[in-house]
Short mmCIF file of C-alpha atoms in Angstrom, two decimals:
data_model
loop_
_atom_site.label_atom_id
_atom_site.label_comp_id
_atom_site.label_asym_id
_atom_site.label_seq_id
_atom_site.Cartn_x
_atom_site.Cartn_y
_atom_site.Cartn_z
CA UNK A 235 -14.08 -124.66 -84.00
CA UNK A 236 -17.33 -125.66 -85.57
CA UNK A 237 -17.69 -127.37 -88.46
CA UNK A 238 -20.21 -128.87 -90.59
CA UNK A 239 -19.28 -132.17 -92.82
CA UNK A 240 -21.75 -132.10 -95.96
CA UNK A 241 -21.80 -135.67 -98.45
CA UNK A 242 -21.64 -136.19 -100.82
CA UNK A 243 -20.23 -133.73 -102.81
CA UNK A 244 -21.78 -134.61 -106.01
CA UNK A 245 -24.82 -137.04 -106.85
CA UNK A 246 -26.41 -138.01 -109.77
CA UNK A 247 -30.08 -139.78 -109.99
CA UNK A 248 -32.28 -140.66 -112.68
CA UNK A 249 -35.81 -138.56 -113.55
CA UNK A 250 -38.35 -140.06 -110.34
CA UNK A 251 -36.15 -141.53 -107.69
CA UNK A 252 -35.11 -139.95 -104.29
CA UNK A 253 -32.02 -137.96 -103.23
CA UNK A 254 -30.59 -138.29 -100.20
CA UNK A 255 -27.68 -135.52 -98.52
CA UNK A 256 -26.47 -136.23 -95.54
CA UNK A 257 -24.74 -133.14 -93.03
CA UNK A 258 -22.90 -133.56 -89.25
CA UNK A 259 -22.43 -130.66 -86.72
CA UNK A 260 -19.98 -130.32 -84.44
CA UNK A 261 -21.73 -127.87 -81.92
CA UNK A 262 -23.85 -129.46 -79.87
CA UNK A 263 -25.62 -125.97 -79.05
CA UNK A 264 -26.81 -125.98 -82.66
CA UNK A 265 -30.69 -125.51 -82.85
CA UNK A 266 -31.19 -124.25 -86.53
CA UNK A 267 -30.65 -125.92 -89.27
CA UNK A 268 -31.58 -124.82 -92.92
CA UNK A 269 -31.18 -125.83 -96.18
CA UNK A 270 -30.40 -123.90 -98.78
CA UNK A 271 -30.70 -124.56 -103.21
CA UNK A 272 -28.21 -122.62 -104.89
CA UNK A 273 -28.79 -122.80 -109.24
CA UNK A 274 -25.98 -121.80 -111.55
CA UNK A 275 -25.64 -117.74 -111.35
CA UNK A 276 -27.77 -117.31 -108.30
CA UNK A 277 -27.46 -116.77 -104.86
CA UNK A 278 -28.89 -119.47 -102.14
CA UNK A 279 -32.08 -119.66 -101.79
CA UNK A 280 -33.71 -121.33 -98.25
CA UNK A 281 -35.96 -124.11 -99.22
CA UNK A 282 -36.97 -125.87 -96.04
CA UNK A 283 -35.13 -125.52 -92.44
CA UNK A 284 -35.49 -127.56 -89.22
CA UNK A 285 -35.71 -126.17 -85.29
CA UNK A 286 -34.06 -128.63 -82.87
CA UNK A 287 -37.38 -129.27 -81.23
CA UNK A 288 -38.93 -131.32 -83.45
CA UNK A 289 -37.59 -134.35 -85.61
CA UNK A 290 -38.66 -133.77 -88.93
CA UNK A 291 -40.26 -131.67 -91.42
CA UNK A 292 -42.26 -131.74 -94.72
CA UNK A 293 -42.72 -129.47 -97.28
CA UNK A 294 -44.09 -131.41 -100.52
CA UNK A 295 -41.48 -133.20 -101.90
CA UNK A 296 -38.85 -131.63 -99.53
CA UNK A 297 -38.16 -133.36 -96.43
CA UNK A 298 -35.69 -132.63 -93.60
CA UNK A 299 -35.10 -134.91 -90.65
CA UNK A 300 -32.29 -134.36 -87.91
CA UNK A 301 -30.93 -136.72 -85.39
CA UNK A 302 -30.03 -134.44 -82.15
CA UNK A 303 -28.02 -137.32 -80.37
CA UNK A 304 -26.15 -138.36 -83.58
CA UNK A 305 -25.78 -134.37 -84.51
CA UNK A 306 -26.60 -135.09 -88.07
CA UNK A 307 -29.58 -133.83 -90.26
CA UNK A 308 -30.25 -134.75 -93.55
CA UNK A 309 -32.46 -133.49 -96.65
CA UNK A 310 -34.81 -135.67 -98.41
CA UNK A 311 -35.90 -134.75 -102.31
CA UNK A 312 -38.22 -137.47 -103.83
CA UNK A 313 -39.61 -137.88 -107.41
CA UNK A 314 -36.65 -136.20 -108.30
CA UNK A 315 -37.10 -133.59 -111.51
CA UNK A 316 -34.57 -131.80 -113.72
CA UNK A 317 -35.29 -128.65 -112.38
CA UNK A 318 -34.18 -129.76 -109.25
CA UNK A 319 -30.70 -129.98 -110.43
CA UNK A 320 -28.93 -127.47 -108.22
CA UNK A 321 -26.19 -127.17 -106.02
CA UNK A 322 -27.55 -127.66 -101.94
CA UNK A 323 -26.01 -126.46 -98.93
CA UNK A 324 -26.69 -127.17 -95.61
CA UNK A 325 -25.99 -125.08 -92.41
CA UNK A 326 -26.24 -124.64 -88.79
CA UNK A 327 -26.76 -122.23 -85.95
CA UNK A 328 -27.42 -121.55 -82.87
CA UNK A 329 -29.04 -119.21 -80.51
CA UNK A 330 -27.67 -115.82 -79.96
CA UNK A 331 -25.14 -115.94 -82.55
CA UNK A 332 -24.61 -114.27 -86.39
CA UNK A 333 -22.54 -117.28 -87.22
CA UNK A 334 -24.37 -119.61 -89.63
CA UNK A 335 -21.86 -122.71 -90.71
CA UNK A 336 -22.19 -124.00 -94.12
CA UNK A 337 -21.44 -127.64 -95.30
CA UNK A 338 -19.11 -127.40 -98.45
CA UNK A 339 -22.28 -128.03 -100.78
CA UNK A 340 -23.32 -131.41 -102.62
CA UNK A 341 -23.93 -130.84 -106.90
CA UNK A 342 -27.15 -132.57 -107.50
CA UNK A 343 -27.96 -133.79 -110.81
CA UNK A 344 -31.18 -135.16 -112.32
CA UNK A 345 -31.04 -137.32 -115.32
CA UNK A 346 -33.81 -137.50 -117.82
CA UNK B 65 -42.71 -108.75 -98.62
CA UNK B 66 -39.22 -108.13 -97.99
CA UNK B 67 -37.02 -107.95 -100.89
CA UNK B 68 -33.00 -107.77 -101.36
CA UNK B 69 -31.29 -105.87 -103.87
CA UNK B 70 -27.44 -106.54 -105.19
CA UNK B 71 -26.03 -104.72 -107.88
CA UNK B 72 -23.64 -105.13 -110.36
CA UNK B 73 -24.95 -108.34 -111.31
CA UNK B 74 -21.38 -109.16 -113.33
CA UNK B 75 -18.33 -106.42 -112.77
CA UNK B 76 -14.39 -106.53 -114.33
CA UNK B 77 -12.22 -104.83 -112.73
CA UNK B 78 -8.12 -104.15 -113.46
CA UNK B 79 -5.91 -104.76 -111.03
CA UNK B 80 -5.48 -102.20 -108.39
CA UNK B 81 -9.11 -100.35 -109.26
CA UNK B 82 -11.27 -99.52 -106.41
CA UNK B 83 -14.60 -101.81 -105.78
CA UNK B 84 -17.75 -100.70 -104.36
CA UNK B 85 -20.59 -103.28 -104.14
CA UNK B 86 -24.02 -102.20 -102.73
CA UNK B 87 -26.85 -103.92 -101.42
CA UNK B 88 -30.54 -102.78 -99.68
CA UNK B 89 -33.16 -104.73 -98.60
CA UNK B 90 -36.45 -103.62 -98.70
CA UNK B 91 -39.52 -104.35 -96.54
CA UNK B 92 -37.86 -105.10 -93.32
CA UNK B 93 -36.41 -102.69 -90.68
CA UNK B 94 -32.75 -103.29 -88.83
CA UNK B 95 -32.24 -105.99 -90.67
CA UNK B 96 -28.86 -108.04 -89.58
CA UNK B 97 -26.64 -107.88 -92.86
CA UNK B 98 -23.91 -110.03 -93.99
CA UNK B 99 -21.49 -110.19 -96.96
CA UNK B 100 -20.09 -113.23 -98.23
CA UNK B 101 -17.75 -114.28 -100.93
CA UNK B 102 -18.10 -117.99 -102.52
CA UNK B 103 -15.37 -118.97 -104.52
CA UNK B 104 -15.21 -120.68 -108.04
CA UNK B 105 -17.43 -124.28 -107.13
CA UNK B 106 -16.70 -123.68 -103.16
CA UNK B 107 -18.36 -122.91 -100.24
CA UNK B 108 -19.55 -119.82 -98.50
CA UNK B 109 -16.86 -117.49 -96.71
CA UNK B 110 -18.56 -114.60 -94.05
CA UNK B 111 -16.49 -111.67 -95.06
CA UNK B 112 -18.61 -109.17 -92.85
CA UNK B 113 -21.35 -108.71 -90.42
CA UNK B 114 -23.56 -105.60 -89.33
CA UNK B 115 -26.68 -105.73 -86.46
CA UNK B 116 -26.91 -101.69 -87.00
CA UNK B 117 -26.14 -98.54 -88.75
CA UNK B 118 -22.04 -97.74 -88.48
CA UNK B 119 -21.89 -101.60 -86.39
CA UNK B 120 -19.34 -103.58 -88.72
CA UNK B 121 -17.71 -106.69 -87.78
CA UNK B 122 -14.63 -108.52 -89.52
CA UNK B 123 -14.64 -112.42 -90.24
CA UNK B 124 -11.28 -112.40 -92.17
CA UNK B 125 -8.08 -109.58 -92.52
CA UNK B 126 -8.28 -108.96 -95.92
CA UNK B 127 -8.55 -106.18 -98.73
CA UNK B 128 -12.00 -105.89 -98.16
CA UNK B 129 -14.27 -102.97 -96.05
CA UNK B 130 -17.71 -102.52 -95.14
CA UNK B 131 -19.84 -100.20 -94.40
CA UNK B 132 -23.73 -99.52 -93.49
CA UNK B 133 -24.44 -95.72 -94.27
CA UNK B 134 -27.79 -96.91 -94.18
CA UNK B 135 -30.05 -99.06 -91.95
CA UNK B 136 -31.26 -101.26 -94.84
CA UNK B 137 -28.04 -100.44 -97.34
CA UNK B 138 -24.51 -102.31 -96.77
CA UNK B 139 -21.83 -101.96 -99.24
CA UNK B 140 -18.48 -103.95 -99.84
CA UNK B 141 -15.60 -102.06 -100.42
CA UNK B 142 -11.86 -102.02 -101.54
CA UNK B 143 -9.20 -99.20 -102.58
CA UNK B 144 -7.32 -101.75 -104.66
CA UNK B 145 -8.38 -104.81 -106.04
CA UNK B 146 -5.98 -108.05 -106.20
CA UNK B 147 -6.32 -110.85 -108.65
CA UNK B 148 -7.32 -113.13 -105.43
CA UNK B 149 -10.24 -110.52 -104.81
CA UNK B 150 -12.21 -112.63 -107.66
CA UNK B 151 -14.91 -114.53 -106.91
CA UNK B 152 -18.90 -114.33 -105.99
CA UNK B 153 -20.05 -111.81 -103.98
CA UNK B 154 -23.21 -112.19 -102.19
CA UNK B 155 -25.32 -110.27 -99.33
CA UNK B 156 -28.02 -111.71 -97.11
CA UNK B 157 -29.78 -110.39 -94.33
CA UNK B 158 -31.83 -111.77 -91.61
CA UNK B 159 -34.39 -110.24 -89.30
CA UNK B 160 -32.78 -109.03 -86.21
CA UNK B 161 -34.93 -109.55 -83.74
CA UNK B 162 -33.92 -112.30 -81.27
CA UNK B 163 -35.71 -115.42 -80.00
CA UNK B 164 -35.00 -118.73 -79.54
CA UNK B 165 -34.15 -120.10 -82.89
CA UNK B 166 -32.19 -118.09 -85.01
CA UNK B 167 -33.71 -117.28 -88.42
CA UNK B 168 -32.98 -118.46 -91.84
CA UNK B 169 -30.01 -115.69 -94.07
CA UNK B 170 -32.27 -114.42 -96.92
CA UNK B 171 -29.45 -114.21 -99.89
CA UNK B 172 -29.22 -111.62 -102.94
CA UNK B 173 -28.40 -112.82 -106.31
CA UNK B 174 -24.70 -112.19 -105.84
CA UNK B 175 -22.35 -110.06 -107.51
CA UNK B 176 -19.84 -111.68 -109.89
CA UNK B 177 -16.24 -110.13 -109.75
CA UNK B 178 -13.22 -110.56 -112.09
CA UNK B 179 -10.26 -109.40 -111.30
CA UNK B 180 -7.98 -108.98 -114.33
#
């Protein structure tokens, strides 16, 4: 069935640098793909998402670039601050269907 | 704007009580809706589904109902709770108009359930 590999599962950088997490699909009709922030006690919340017809996309310090070929996409957070300490899932989806598949989440953490 | 509502935030529940969770969403009309549980530091399970009033789908056999009375209010039910019920409810909707590109699940703040 379809399934969506999310790493890592937990990463840790310091106050300023970049985080990188990294998500494969499996179906190859997948042409949605967001990204969702999820803080202790809340539910998700969508923070940037991607179309399959273009490569990447911006959004301040948010970035999102997928790799239709390789079926991975990937989410981009530089100058890294505490607040953005959060769990992040990714997830995909395609046309026509209810069925969005979640990664398994990675546990960001942002040292001071 | 469009808004979504969960409520109880936190709920405790004995052991073979009856659960009723309810959710609306406000601003937006048919509305897809969707209830899923997330357990303890895991993922995101679809329990149910609805594209209209009285239109329920299934994702997993399990203790759980749902309904839509409403076409903005869906509710998560169960006659009698087990310990494995536990966990972190939460609803989301979507717009239900279709296009190309499906459009991003819009998530409530969740509903935390103990089952003790």
């Amino acid at each position: 069935g379809e399934n969506v590999e999310q790493h890592p599962s937990t990463l840790s950088v310091q106050e300023g640098d970049s985080a990188v997490i990294k998500c494969t699909y499996s179906d190859s009709a997948s042409n949605y793909f967001p990204w969702y922030k999820q803080e202790l006690g809340k539910g998700p919340q969508l923070i940037i998402d991607i179309r399959s017809n273009v490569g990447e996309k911006k959004d301040q310090r948010i970035a999102v670039t997928l790799n239709k070929t390789a079926k991975h996409f990937s989410l981009h957070i530089t100058e890294t601050q505490p607040e953005d300490s959060a769990v992040y899932f990714c997830a995909a989806s395609r046309r026509g269907t209810y069925k969005y598949i979640f990664g398994t989440g990675t546990r960001l953490k942002v040292l001071a | 704007s469009q808004t979504i509502h969960q409520w109880p935030a936190t709920l405790v529940q004995p052991v073979g009580s009856p659960l009723s969770l309810e959710c609306t969403v406000e601003g937006t009309s048919n509305p897809n809706l969707y209830w899923y549980r997330q357990a303890a530091g895991r993922g995101l399970q679809l329990l149910f589904y609805s594209v209209g009033i009285g239109q329920i789908s299934s994702e997993v056999p399990q203790n759980l109902s749902a309904s839509r009375p409403q076409d903005r209010q869906f509710i998560l039910s169960s006659k009698k709770l087990l310990l494995s019920d536990s966990g972190f409810y939460l609803c989301a909707w979507r717009t239900g108009t279709v296009t190309s590109y499906n459009s991003p699940l819009h998530f409530g703040n969740g509903t935390r359930l103990t089952v003790t």
